[in-house]
XYZ file of C-alpha atoms in Angstrom:
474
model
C 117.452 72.451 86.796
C 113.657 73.241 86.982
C 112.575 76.853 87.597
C 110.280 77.907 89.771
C 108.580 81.494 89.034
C 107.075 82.588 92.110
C 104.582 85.789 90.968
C 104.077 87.961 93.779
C 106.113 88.999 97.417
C 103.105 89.561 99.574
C 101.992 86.887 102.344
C 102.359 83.866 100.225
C 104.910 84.408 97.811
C 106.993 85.552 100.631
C 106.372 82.444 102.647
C 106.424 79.773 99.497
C 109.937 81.280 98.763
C 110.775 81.259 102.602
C 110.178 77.590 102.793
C 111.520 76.402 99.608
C 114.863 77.645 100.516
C 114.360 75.242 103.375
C 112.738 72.535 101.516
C 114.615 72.148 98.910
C 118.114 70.347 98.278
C 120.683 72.218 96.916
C 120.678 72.326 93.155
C 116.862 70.592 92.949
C 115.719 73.692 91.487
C 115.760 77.571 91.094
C 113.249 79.617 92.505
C 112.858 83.577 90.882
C 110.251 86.019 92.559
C 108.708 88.643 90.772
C 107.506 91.676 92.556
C 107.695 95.750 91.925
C 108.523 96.370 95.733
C 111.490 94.846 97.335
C 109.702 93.803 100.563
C 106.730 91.778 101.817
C 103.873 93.794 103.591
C 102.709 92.973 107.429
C 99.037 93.912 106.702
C 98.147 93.368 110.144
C 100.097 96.185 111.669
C 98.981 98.907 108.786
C 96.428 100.687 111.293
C 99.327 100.862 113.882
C 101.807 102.622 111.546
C 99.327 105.137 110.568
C 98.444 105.550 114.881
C 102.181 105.866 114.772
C 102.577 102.890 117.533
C 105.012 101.292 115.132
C 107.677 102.704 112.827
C 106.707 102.043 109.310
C 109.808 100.112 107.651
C 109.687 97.866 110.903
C 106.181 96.503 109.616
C 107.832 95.476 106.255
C 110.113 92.479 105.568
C 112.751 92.581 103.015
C 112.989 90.248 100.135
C 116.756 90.681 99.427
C 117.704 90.385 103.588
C 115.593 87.318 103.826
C 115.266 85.485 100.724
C 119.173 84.354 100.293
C 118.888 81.273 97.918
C 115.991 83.032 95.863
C 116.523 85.532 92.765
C 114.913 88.367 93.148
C 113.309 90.724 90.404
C 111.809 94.142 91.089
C 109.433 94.035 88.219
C 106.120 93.385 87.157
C 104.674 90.080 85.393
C 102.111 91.589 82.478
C 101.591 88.212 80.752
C 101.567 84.801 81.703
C 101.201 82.648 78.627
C 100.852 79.072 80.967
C 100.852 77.009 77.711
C 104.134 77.878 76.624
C 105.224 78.377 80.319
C 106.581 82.308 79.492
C 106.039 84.609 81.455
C 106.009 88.609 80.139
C 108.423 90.292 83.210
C 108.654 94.468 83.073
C 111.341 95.900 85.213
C 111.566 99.171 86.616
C 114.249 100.179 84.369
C 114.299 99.308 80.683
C 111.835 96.828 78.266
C 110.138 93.624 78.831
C 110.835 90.150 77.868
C 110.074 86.794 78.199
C 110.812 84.422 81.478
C 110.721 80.937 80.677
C 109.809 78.934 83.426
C 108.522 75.013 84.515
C 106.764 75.609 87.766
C 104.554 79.157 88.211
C 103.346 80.185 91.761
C 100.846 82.757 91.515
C 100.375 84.837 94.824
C 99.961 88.334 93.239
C 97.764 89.068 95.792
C 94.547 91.923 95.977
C 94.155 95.617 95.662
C 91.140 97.898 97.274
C 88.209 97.428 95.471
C 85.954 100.794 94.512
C 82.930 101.563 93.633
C 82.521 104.508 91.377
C 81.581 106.692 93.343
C 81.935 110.726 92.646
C 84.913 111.772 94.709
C 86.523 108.632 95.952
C 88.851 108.104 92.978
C 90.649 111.491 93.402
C 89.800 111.783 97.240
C 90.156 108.744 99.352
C 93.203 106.692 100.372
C 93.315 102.384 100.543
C 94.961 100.716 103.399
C 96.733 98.930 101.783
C 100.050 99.356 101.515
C 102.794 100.209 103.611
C 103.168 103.474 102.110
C 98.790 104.631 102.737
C 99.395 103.699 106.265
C 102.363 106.423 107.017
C 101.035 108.847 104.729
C 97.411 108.633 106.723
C 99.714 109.114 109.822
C 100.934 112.596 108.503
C 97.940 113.859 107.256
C 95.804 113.340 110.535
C 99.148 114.680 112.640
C 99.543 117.522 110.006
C 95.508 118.608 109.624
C 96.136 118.760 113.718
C 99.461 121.770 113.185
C 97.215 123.508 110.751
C 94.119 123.608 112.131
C 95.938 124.936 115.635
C 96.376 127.711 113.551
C 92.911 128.772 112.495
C 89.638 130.129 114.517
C 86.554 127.654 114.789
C 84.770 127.427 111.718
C 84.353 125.151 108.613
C 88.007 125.214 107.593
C 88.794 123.745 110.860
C 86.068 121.574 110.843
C 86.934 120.286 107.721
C 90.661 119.599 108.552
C 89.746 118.089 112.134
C 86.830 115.259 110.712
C 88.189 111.735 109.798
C 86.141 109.307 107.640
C 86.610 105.740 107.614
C 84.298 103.557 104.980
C 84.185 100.005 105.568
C 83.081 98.404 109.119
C 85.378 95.188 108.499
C 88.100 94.104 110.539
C 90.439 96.984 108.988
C 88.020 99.762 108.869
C 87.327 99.163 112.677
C 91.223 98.918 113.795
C 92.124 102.003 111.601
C 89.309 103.995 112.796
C 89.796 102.972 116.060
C 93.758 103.219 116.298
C 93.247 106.861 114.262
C 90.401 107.632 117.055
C 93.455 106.995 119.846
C 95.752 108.747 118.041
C 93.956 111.902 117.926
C 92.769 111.560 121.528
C 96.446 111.621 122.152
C 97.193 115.026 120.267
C 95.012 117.116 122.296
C 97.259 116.981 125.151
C 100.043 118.695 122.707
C 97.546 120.993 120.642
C 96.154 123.186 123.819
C 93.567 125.214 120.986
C 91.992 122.204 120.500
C 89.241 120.200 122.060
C 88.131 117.151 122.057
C 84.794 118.274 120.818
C 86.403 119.676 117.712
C 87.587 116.601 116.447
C 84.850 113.997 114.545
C 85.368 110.761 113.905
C 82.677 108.781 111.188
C 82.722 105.361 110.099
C 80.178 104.541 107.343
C 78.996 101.251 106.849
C 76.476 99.882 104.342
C 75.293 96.134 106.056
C 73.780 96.449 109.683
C 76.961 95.382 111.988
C 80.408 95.514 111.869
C 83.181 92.929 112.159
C 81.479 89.724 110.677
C 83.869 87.669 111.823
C 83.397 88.360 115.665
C 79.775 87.625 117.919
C 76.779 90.225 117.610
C 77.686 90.926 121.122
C 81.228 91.816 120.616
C 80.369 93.939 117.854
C 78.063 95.929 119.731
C 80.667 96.103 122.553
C 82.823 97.858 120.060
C 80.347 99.761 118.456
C 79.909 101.154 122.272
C 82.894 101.526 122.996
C 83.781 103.999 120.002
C 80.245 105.931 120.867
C 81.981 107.027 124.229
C 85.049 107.981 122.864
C 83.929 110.378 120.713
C 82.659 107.983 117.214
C 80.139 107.656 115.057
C 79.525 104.602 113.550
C 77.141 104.515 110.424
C 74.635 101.594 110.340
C 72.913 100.691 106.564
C 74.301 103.791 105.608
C 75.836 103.909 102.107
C 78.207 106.717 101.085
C 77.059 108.919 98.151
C 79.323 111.359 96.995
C 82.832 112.289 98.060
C 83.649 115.409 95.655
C 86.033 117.707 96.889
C 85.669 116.261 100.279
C 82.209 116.819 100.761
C 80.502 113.725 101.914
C 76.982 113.165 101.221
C 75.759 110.007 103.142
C 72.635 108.091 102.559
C 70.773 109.157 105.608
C 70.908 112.872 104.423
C 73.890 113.859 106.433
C 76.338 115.699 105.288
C 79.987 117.203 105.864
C 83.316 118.459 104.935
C 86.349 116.397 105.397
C 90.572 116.304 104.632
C 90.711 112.684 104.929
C 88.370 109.633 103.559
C 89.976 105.932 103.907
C 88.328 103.620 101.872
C 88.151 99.778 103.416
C 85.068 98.458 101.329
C 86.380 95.442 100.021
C 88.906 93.839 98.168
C 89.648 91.762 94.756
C 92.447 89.869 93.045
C 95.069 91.909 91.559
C 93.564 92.331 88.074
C 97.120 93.144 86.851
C 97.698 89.001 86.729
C 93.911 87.801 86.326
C 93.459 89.837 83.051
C 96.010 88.804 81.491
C 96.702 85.329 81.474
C 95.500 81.536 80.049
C 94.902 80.304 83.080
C 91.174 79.542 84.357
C 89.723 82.399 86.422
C 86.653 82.207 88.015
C 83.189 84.381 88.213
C 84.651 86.618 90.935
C 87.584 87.205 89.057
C 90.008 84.822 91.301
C 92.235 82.385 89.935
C 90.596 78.727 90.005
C 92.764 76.964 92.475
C 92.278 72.887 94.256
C 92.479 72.341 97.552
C 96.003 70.844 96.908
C 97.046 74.821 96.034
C 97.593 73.585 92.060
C 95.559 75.673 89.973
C 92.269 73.641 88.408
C 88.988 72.587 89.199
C 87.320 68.775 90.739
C 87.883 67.840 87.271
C 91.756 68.215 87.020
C 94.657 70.141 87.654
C 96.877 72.252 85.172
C 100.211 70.819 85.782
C 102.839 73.186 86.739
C 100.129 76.069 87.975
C 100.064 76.985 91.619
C 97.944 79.737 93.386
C 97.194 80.925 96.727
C 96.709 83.841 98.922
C 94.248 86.688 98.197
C 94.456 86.316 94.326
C 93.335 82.542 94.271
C 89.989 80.968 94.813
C 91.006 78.336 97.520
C 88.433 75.925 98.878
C 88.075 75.785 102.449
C 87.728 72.541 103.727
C 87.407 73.237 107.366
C 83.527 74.734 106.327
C 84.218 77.822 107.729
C 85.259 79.975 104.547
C 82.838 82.454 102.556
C 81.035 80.427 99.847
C 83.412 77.642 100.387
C 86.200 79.448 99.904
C 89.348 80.421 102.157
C 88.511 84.358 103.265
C 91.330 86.668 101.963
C 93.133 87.201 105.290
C 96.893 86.834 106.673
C 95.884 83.489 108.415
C 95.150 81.715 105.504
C 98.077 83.474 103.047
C 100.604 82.166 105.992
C 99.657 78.664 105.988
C 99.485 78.359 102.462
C 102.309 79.799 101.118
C 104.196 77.169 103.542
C 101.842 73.931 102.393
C 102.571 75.131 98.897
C 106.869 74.959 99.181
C 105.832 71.411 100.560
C 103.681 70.259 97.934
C 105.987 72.048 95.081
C 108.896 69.841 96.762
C 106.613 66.693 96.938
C 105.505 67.169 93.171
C 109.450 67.717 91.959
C 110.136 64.818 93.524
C 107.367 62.572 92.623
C 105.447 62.675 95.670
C 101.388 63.677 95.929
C 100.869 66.884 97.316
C 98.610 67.452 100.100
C 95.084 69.590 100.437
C 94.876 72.796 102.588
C 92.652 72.295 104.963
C 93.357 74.602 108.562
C 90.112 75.923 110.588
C 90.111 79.338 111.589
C 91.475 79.891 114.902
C 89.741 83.256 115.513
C 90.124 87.043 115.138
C 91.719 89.582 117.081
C 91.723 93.297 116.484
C 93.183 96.805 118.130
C 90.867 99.264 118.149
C 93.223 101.988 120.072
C 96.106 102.220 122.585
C 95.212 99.205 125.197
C 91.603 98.498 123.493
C 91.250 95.107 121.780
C 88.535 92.605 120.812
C 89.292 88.691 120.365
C 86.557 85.945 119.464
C 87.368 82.638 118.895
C 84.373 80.388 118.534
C 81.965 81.613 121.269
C 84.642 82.884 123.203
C 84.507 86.203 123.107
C 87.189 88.473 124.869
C 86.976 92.826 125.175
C 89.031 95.613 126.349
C 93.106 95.493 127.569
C 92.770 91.627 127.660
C 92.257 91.529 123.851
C 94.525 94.189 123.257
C 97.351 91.995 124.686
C 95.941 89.106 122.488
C 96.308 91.261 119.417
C 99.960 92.437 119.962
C 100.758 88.496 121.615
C 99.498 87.082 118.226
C 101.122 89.461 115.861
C 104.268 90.039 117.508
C 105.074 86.329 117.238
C 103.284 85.875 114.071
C 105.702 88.721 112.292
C 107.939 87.122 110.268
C 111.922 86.573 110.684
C 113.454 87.326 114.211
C 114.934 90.790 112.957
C 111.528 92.046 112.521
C 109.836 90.773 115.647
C 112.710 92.255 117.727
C 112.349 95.677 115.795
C 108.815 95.855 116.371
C 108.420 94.475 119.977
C 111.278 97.105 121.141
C 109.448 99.725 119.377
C 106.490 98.814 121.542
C 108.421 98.915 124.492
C 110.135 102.232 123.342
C 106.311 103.736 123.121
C 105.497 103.056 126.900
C 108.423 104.455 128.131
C 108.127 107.254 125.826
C 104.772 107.851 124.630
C 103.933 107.250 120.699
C 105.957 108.924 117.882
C 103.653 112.305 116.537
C 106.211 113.788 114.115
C 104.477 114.670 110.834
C 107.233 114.681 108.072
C 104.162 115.641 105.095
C 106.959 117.257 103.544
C 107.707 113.357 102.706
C 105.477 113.524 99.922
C 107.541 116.585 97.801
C 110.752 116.179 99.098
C 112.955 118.611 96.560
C 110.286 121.294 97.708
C 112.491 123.502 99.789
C 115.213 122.254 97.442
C 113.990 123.876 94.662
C 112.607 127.047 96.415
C 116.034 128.247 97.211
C 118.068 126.512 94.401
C 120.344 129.188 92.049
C 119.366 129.415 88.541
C 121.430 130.651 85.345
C 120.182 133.987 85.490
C 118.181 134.695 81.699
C 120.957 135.961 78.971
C 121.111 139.717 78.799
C 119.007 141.567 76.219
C 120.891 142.519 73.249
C 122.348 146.072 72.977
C 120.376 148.388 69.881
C 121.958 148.010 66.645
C 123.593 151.409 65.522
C 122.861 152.064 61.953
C 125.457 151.818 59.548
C 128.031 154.779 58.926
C 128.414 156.344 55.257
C 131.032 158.552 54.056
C 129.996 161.936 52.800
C 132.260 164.618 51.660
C 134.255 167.405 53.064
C 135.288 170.384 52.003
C 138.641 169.964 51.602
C 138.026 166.946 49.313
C 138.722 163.543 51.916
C 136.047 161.970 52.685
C 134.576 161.503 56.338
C 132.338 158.973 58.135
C 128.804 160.567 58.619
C 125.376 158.663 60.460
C 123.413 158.917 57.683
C 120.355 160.677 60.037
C 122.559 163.156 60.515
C 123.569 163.775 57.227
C 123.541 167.876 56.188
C 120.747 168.365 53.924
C 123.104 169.012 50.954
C 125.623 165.809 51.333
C 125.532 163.703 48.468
């Protein structure tokens, strides 16, 4: 029976494994899928965890719930040696070894790309993950309990300014959904004002959101200015050590929180370190048809799409002529891809990708939204029910979509969840504090010196410290 490696759970992985289990008859092949966490990622709804509009394991999608007919291995591919069809898998637990396989499906996916930068390495947080969205979620609710606590000056100052760097789709909803957020707070922190909290989003080109009009960008751009945001245009970001920012147009400030949004690239963790062709941005050469290759051929039994893979967009809408590294396009592919797998097991041609855009929509706070979709452009609570319309249906498996929707629902009855749990982060803290120890072993009693006998007078002898031996005793 052939077997299909599938590296990577993210958008496409997820959905090529998804579909095969429907595609395919029942012993036609086996399909294995490699990934270190046990659950696909609903990028989309990141800025909304960390706003806390949605609970954070209702935004993922488990592998092991979902994917029935599919092995699953929480591990990490370090090798893939395509010309003898092995692939190098390390678990969590215990050593590598090699994973034979016939058909490889590469959807490994993209990580925050940096710029070095003094400061950002050891100060800034991605958006990336599951796992950056709650933890930017406690740290804006916990810098709000602490810096209740304090008079105004720079400490406060520091723990009450937000930086967001990036003006792309996820820079603006994060900024925008943390803006809401801490609009929100002030009702429950009476020592603060709005005026004490700052909000700065710096961003190097000269507009944000590429992917909507110039005039709903500046709509947003407004929109943020009267809330209380500051939106840096052609600004680049210097220097981030220790939290002190140092911008390009001389400003300066303190801050507790930078989220970095600059950019993405392919998961170097497959790209590095494998035979197959990879191309000048460091993406994995992919066809139209999702098989990995150029116009001049295809590598048979090498598939690739999603965020990792260089995929040529047909429609003539893409970056460079390539598919941008969004949801949209991850989706659709990962479900062409089962097909043409399928197709090419059973001797069929597979089909090119080839799906136009259909538009963006983005949150940008609590009933605040922005849609475009060729020329149409759409602002305000209109958009906003866009955004959550699109996503709510577009979030995979009914279980999910019913666990997020009713959390939405829950949130206008009841207002938006702003419980901190930082303690997350250490969580043996308090544990540990408190714990009983073996107490140290007791210091060892002083040695007596030794006894000798010394004489008496009436001849039998008799024990005598010799310190305190008579000055005549023999």
């Amino acid at each position: 029976m052939p077997r299909i490696l599938i590296v990577g759970g993210g958008y496409a992985g997820f959905y090529t494994a998804w579909k095969l289990e429907k595609w395919l008859r029942d012993g036609e092949a086996e399909v294995t899928i490699v990934d270190p966490l046990p659950y696909m990622t609903y990028q989309p709804f990141l800025p909304e965890v960390a706003a806390g509009s949605i609970e954070g394991r209702h935004a993922v999608v488990s592998h092991r719930r979902h994917l029935t007919k599919t092995n699953i291995l929480n591990a990490k591919v370090t090798y893939i040696d395509h010309a003898n069809k092995t692939a190098t898998v390390q678990p969590l637990v215990g050593e590598p070894y090699p994973f034979e396989y016939d058909q490889v499906v590469i959807t490994a996916g993209a990580v925050s790309r940096t710029f070095p930068i003094p400061g950002i390495a050891d100060q800034a947080i991605g958006l990336k993950t599951i796992e950056e969205a709650v933890a930017i979620h406690e740290k804006v609710v916990g810098n709000f309990d602490k810096a209740a606590l304090l008079p105004p000056g720079p400490e406060r100052d520091r723990l009450l300014t937000f930086v967001v760097v990036g003006g792309g789709f996820a820079g603006i909803e994060i900024f925008g959904e943390l803006r809401s957020l801490a609009s929100a707070l002030l009702d429950k922190y009476p020592t603060i004002s709005f005026e004490d909290t700052h909000f700065h989003l710096i961003e190097a080109m000269g507009r944000i959101m590429p992917e909507v009009s110039l005039k709903t960008s500046h709509w947003v751009i407004k929109n943020l200015a009267d809330r209380g945001a500051t939106i840096h245009l052609e600004t680049q970001l210097q220097s981030a050590v220790d939290g002190h920012v140092e911008l390009s147009n001389g400003m300066s400030f303190d801050t507790d929180l930078i989220v970095w949004t600059a950019g993405v690239m392919a998961n170097p963790t497959i790209v590095r370190n494998t035979d197959l062709p990879i191309e000048e941005r460091g993406r994995l050469k992919v066809r139209a048809d999702l098989r990995v290759g150029d116009d001049d051929g295809f590598i048979d039994g090498a598939w690739g799409a999603g965020d990792v893979a260089a995929v040529p967009d047909l429609s003539g809408g893409g970056v460079g002529g390539f598919c941008v590294p969004n949801a949209q396009h991850a989706v659709r592919q990962g479900k062409l891809m089962s097909k043409n797998i399928v197709a090419v097991l059973r001797g069929e041609g597979p089909k090119d990708y080839n799906h136009k855009n259909l538009g963006a929509v983005a949150s940008i706070g609590l009933g605040v939204g922005a849609f475009q979709s060729g020329k149409i452009g759409i602002t305000g609570l209109l958009a906003w029910f866009a955004h959550r319309g699109y996503h709510g249906l577009a979030m995979p498996t009914w279980e999910r979509k019913i666990r997020v929707v009713t959390g939405w629902v829950n949130n206008f009855f009841l207002g938006r969840d702003i419980v901190a749990i930082e303690a997350l982060q250490h969580p043996r803290a308090v544990f540990e504090e408190f714990a009983a120890r073996p107490k140290p072993p007791a210091a060892a009693a002083p040695v007596e010196p030794a006894a000798v006998p010394a004489a008496s007078s009436n001849g039998r002898a008799s024990k005598v410290k010799a310190d305190k031996a008579p000055a005549g005793a023999k």
